[in-house]
mmCIF file of C-alpha atoms and ligand atoms in Angstrom:
data_model
loop_
_atom_site.group_PDB
_atom_site.id
_atom_site.type_symbol
_atom_site.label_atom_id
_atom_site.label_comp_id
_atom_site.label_asym_id
_atom_site.label_seq_id
_atom_site.Cartn_x
_atom_site.Cartn_y
_atom_site.Cartn_z
ATOM 1 C CA UNK A 1 136.571 -103.928 -148.064
ATOM 2 C CA UNK A 2 137.451 -101.527 -145.758
ATOM 3 C CA UNK A 3 138.717 -98.218 -145.759
ATOM 4 C CA UNK A 4 142.270 -98.792 -145.036
ATOM 5 C CA UNK A 5 142.319 -101.670 -147.808
ATOM 6 C CA UNK A 6 140.738 -99.327 -150.139
ATOM 7 C CA UNK A 7 143.438 -96.576 -149.135
ATOM 8 C CA UNK A 8 146.333 -98.986 -149.874
ATOM 9 C CA UNK A 9 144.927 -100.040 -153.071
ATOM 10 C CA UNK A 10 144.048 -96.350 -154.569
ATOM 11 C CA UNK A 11 147.739 -95.112 -152.925
ATOM 12 C CA UNK A 12 149.017 -97.785 -155.121
ATOM 13 C CA UNK A 13 147.219 -97.398 -158.154
ATOM 14 C CA UNK A 14 147.010 -93.490 -158.554
ATOM 15 C CA UNK A 15 149.506 -90.724 -159.454
ATOM 16 C CA UNK A 16 150.430 -88.706 -156.365
ATOM 17 C CA UNK A 17 148.446 -85.738 -158.004
ATOM 18 C CA UNK A 18 145.279 -87.653 -158.316
ATOM 19 C CA UNK A 19 145.828 -89.811 -155.242
ATOM 20 C CA UNK A 20 145.958 -86.042 -153.250
ATOM 21 C CA UNK A 21 142.667 -85.071 -155.077
ATOM 22 C CA UNK A 22 141.446 -88.476 -153.979
ATOM 23 C CA UNK A 23 142.349 -87.443 -150.419
ATOM 24 C CA UNK A 24 140.340 -84.084 -150.540
ATOM 25 C CA UNK A 25 137.449 -85.790 -151.884
ATOM 26 C CA UNK A 26 137.308 -88.316 -149.099
ATOM 27 C CA UNK A 27 137.631 -84.991 -146.638
ATOM 28 C CA UNK A 28 134.716 -83.344 -148.115
ATOM 29 C CA UNK A 29 132.663 -86.024 -148.507
ATOM 30 C CA UNK A 30 132.995 -87.125 -144.883
ATOM 31 C CA UNK A 31 132.110 -83.452 -143.964
ATOM 32 C CA UNK A 32 129.031 -83.538 -145.962
ATOM 33 C CA UNK A 33 127.950 -87.411 -144.830
ATOM 34 C CA UNK A 34 128.310 -85.530 -141.320
ATOM 35 C CA UNK A 35 126.149 -82.721 -142.349
ATOM 36 C CA UNK A 36 123.323 -84.205 -144.294
ATOM 37 C CA UNK A 37 123.032 -87.225 -142.223
ATOM 38 C CA UNK A 38 124.266 -90.030 -144.613
ATOM 39 C CA UNK A 39 126.477 -92.831 -143.830
ATOM 40 C CA UNK A 40 129.976 -91.661 -143.347
ATOM 41 C CA UNK A 41 132.095 -94.905 -143.711
ATOM 42 C CA UNK A 42 130.356 -95.347 -146.963
ATOM 43 C CA UNK A 43 130.957 -91.970 -148.165
ATOM 44 C CA UNK A 44 134.542 -92.538 -147.192
ATOM 45 C CA UNK A 45 135.105 -95.784 -148.993
ATOM 46 C CA UNK A 46 133.118 -94.580 -152.306
ATOM 47 C CA UNK A 47 135.147 -91.142 -152.290
ATOM 48 C CA UNK A 48 138.362 -93.057 -151.700
ATOM 49 C CA UNK A 49 137.260 -95.622 -154.822
ATOM 50 C CA UNK A 50 135.993 -93.076 -157.311
ATOM 51 C CA UNK A 51 138.270 -92.400 -159.492
ATOM 52 C CA UNK A 52 140.149 -95.954 -159.312
ATOM 53 C CA UNK A 53 139.833 -96.376 -163.284
ATOM 54 C CA UNK A 54 141.210 -93.061 -164.147
ATOM 55 C CA UNK A 55 144.057 -94.656 -165.688
ATOM 56 C CA UNK A 56 143.332 -97.677 -167.144
ATOM 57 C CA UNK A 57 143.899 -97.656 -170.671
ATOM 58 C CA UNK A 58 141.016 -96.985 -173.445
ATOM 59 C CA UNK A 59 141.020 -100.319 -174.785
ATOM 60 C CA UNK A 60 140.483 -102.231 -171.422
ATOM 61 C CA UNK A 61 137.682 -99.877 -170.699
ATOM 62 C CA UNK A 62 136.303 -100.393 -173.860
ATOM 63 C CA UNK A 63 135.944 -104.014 -173.094
ATOM 64 C CA UNK A 64 134.349 -103.958 -169.859
ATOM 65 C CA UNK A 65 131.624 -101.730 -171.693
ATOM 66 C CA UNK A 66 130.727 -104.535 -174.002
ATOM 67 C CA UNK A 67 131.595 -107.220 -171.623
ATOM 68 C CA UNK A 68 129.302 -106.288 -168.887
ATOM 69 C CA UNK A 69 127.614 -104.829 -170.738
ATOM 70 C CA UNK A 70 127.080 -100.759 -170.096
ATOM 71 C CA UNK A 71 125.243 -98.442 -171.887
ATOM 72 C CA UNK A 72 126.552 -99.024 -175.814
ATOM 73 C CA UNK A 73 126.218 -94.927 -175.682
ATOM 74 C CA UNK A 74 129.321 -94.315 -173.571
ATOM 75 C CA UNK A 75 131.514 -95.819 -176.533
ATOM 76 C CA UNK A 76 130.446 -93.245 -178.567
ATOM 77 C CA UNK A 77 131.739 -90.092 -175.914
ATOM 78 C CA UNK A 78 134.745 -89.038 -174.373
ATOM 79 C CA UNK A 79 136.718 -91.257 -172.687
ATOM 80 C CA UNK A 80 136.651 -89.229 -169.546
ATOM 81 C CA UNK A 81 133.059 -90.688 -169.090
ATOM 82 C CA UNK A 82 134.178 -94.326 -168.846
ATOM 83 C CA UNK A 83 136.174 -94.175 -165.635
ATOM 84 C CA UNK A 84 133.369 -93.902 -163.308
ATOM 85 C CA UNK A 85 131.008 -96.850 -164.656
ATOM 86 C CA UNK A 86 134.065 -99.330 -165.493
ATOM 87 C CA UNK A 87 135.755 -98.389 -162.311
ATOM 88 C CA UNK A 88 132.760 -99.500 -160.474
ATOM 89 C CA UNK A 89 132.131 -102.652 -162.393
ATOM 90 C CA UNK A 90 135.778 -103.721 -161.699
ATOM 91 C CA UNK A 91 135.884 -102.864 -158.089
ATOM 92 C CA UNK A 92 132.260 -104.905 -157.598
ATOM 93 C CA UNK A 93 134.016 -107.865 -159.397
ATOM 94 C CA UNK A 94 137.073 -108.041 -157.343
ATOM 95 C CA UNK A 95 135.431 -106.591 -153.895
ATOM 96 C CA UNK A 96 133.017 -107.221 -151.474
ATOM 97 C CA UNK A 97 131.157 -103.922 -151.293
ATOM 98 C CA UNK A 98 128.059 -102.423 -150.505
ATOM 99 C CA UNK A 99 125.529 -101.383 -153.562
ATOM 100 C CA UNK A 100 125.309 -97.765 -152.153
ATOM 101 C CA UNK A 101 129.170 -97.300 -152.640
ATOM 102 C CA UNK A 102 129.472 -99.009 -155.832
ATOM 103 C CA UNK A 103 126.301 -96.741 -157.004
ATOM 104 C CA UNK A 104 128.083 -93.794 -155.717
ATOM 105 C CA UNK A 105 131.214 -94.926 -157.922
ATOM 106 C CA UNK A 106 129.328 -95.423 -161.472
ATOM 107 C CA UNK A 107 127.543 -91.851 -160.577
ATOM 108 C CA UNK A 108 130.456 -90.039 -159.684
ATOM 109 C CA UNK A 109 130.871 -88.031 -163.092
ATOM 110 C CA UNK A 110 127.715 -87.328 -164.948
ATOM 111 C CA UNK A 111 125.229 -88.366 -161.552
ATOM 112 C CA UNK A 112 121.836 -90.051 -162.216
ATOM 113 C CA UNK A 113 118.070 -89.041 -162.335
ATOM 114 C CA UNK A 114 117.514 -90.033 -158.872
ATOM 115 C CA UNK A 115 120.322 -90.948 -157.648
ATOM 116 C CA UNK A 116 121.063 -91.336 -153.587
ATOM 117 C CA UNK A 117 122.134 -88.793 -151.310
ATOM 118 C CA UNK A 118 125.174 -90.929 -151.100
ATOM 119 C CA UNK A 119 125.669 -90.404 -154.595
ATOM 120 C CA UNK A 120 124.833 -86.659 -154.268
ATOM 121 C CA UNK A 121 127.362 -86.360 -152.013
ATOM 122 C CA UNK A 122 130.624 -88.050 -153.725
ATOM 123 C CA UNK A 123 129.269 -86.209 -156.925
ATOM 124 C CA UNK A 124 129.199 -82.528 -155.177
ATOM 125 C CA UNK A 125 132.254 -83.824 -152.982
ATOM 126 C CA UNK A 126 134.757 -84.598 -156.561
ATOM 127 C CA UNK A 127 133.750 -81.094 -157.747
ATOM 128 C CA UNK A 128 134.423 -79.007 -154.494
ATOM 129 C CA UNK A 129 137.057 -80.876 -152.836
ATOM 130 C CA UNK A 130 139.885 -78.281 -151.490
ATOM 131 C CA UNK A 131 142.529 -79.016 -154.320
ATOM 132 C CA UNK A 132 139.964 -77.770 -156.742
ATOM 133 C CA UNK A 133 140.676 -74.230 -158.165
ATOM 134 C CA UNK A 134 137.925 -73.101 -161.074
ATOM 135 C CA UNK A 135 136.459 -70.046 -161.366
ATOM 136 C CA UNK A 136 133.057 -70.338 -159.291
ATOM 137 C CA UNK A 137 134.415 -73.053 -156.880
ATOM 138 C CA UNK A 138 134.462 -71.040 -154.123
ATOM 139 C CA UNK A 139 130.545 -70.147 -154.820
ATOM 140 C CA UNK A 140 129.985 -74.243 -155.152
ATOM 141 C CA UNK A 141 131.678 -74.587 -152.020
ATOM 142 C CA UNK A 142 128.984 -72.338 -150.390
ATOM 143 C CA UNK A 143 125.777 -73.505 -152.315
ATOM 144 C CA UNK A 144 126.838 -77.103 -150.797
ATOM 145 C CA UNK A 145 126.610 -76.067 -147.488
ATOM 146 C CA UNK A 146 123.461 -74.697 -147.654
ATOM 147 C CA UNK A 147 121.184 -77.508 -149.816
ATOM 148 C CA UNK A 148 122.626 -80.827 -151.328
ATOM 149 C CA UNK A 149 120.531 -80.863 -154.346
ATOM 150 C CA UNK A 150 121.013 -77.359 -155.033
ATOM 151 C CA UNK A 151 125.132 -78.094 -155.048
ATOM 152 C CA UNK A 152 124.546 -80.972 -157.617
ATOM 153 C CA UNK A 153 122.617 -78.619 -159.786
ATOM 154 C CA UNK A 154 125.293 -75.989 -159.724
ATOM 155 C CA UNK A 155 127.901 -78.733 -160.115
ATOM 156 C CA UNK A 156 126.020 -79.941 -163.118
ATOM 157 C CA UNK A 157 125.509 -75.983 -164.851
ATOM 158 C CA UNK A 158 129.314 -75.565 -164.291
ATOM 159 C CA UNK A 159 130.113 -78.829 -165.694
ATOM 160 C CA UNK A 160 127.840 -78.115 -168.895
ATOM 161 C CA UNK A 161 128.770 -74.902 -169.134
ATOM 162 C CA UNK A 162 132.740 -75.853 -169.401
ATOM 163 C CA UNK A 163 131.812 -78.276 -171.923
ATOM 164 C CA UNK A 164 130.033 -75.914 -174.135
ATOM 165 C CA UNK A 165 132.710 -73.788 -173.879
ATOM 166 C CA UNK A 166 134.909 -76.710 -174.736
ATOM 167 C CA UNK A 167 132.767 -77.279 -177.984
ATOM 168 C CA UNK A 168 132.568 -81.043 -176.837
ATOM 169 C CA UNK A 169 129.883 -83.278 -176.934
ATOM 170 C CA UNK A 170 127.340 -83.142 -173.631
ATOM 171 C CA UNK A 171 126.922 -87.379 -172.472
ATOM 172 C CA UNK A 172 122.663 -87.182 -172.536
ATOM 173 C CA UNK A 173 122.849 -88.540 -168.802
ATOM 174 C CA UNK A 174 124.554 -85.414 -167.515
ATOM 175 C CA UNK A 175 121.563 -83.314 -169.046
ATOM 176 C CA UNK A 176 118.781 -85.725 -167.869
ATOM 177 C CA UNK A 177 120.457 -85.620 -164.675
ATOM 178 C CA UNK A 178 120.396 -81.633 -164.811
ATOM 179 C CA UNK A 179 116.606 -81.712 -166.068
ATOM 180 C CA UNK A 180 116.098 -84.004 -162.743
ATOM 181 C CA UNK A 181 117.642 -81.881 -159.842
ATOM 182 C CA UNK A 182 116.756 -78.410 -161.241
ATOM 183 C CA UNK A 183 113.676 -76.304 -159.776
ATOM 184 C CA UNK A 184 110.706 -76.925 -162.207
ATOM 185 C CA UNK A 185 107.942 -74.088 -161.759
HETATM 186 O O1 DGI B 201 137.752 -87.654 -162.391
HETATM 187 P P1 DGI B 201 138.135 -86.012 -162.101
HETATM 188 O O2 DGI B 201 138.630 -85.475 -163.084
HETATM 189 O O3 DGI B 201 138.328 -86.190 -160.765
HETATM 190 O O4 DGI B 201 136.235 -85.895 -161.870
HETATM 191 P P2 DGI B 201 135.149 -86.222 -163.269
HETATM 192 O O5 DGI B 201 135.110 -87.759 -162.724
HETATM 193 O O6 DGI B 201 133.918 -85.229 -162.819
HETATM 194 O O7 DGI B 201 135.647 -86.311 -164.656
HETATM 195 C C1 DGI B 201 135.556 -84.807 -165.336
HETATM 196 C C2 DGI B 201 135.579 -84.879 -166.433
HETATM 197 O O8 DGI B 201 134.884 -85.868 -167.171
HETATM 198 C C3 DGI B 201 136.118 -83.836 -167.310
HETATM 199 O O9 DGI B 201 137.074 -84.194 -167.954
HETATM 200 C C4 DGI B 201 134.578 -83.634 -168.079
HETATM 201 C C5 DGI B 201 134.244 -84.856 -168.102
HETATM 202 N N1 DGI B 201 132.847 -84.699 -168.482
HETATM 203 C C6 DGI B 201 131.449 -84.756 -167.477
HETATM 204 N N2 DGI B 201 130.599 -84.853 -168.080
HETATM 205 C C7 DGI B 201 130.620 -85.072 -169.526
HETATM 206 C C8 DGI B 201 132.117 -84.785 -169.712
HETATM 207 N N3 DGI B 201 132.653 -84.884 -170.902
HETATM 208 C C9 DGI B 201 132.038 -85.173 -172.194
HETATM 209 N N4 DGI B 201 131.912 -85.228 -173.140
HETATM 210 N N5 DGI B 201 130.278 -85.163 -171.758
HETATM 211 C C10 DGI B 201 130.098 -84.933 -170.281
HETATM 212 O O10 DGI B 201 129.009 -85.129 -170.027
HETATM 213 FE FE1 FE B 202 136.337 -89.125 -161.727
HETATM 214 FE FE1 FE B 203 137.467 -87.306 -158.899
#
């Protein structure tokens, strides 16, 4: 799948606000890929596709989890967690995509221990793209310019903080990714 094909698909699939967010992720992922020496074409494509499944209805996403099968634990947590792995599966089934691109889509919400540098770029770009506006985002942008791994940890810290404040359940993979990337003594 080419970038132009992906862009047409996503523009037709997502509402305007989400498409604008997506363009911000593309721009940011491209910049980070250049900066950190990763494949720019893969970064642009993964960024364009990352929220493909965001508006697929709950029952359809849960069906994909059962049929594929994906981690059944996903069915016990917030539906927000489904769109990343489900999007990766649906796009992988329908289009010819590099495994690296599919992986970056799959891991963009929780991350994964040991995830690739491309995965890290999409994970961080999603959190810091120019349309994001939450307390601490400026600091996170600065961290992303200094160290990709530190930006992964800082993004997870802010996500976990946000989830704690909302009193919602934290998906174990989110914690596992944090534990993997955080500096140990
Ligand atoms: O799809 P986006 O909004 O661009 O960003 P995203 O894919 O990072 O999704 C963010 C949403 O996922 C946000 O509402 C918080 C939620 N989320 C992320 N990690 C966890 C989580 N929700 C729960 N319950 N547990 C998590 O570990
Ligand atoms: Fe997302
Ligand atoms: Fe996103």
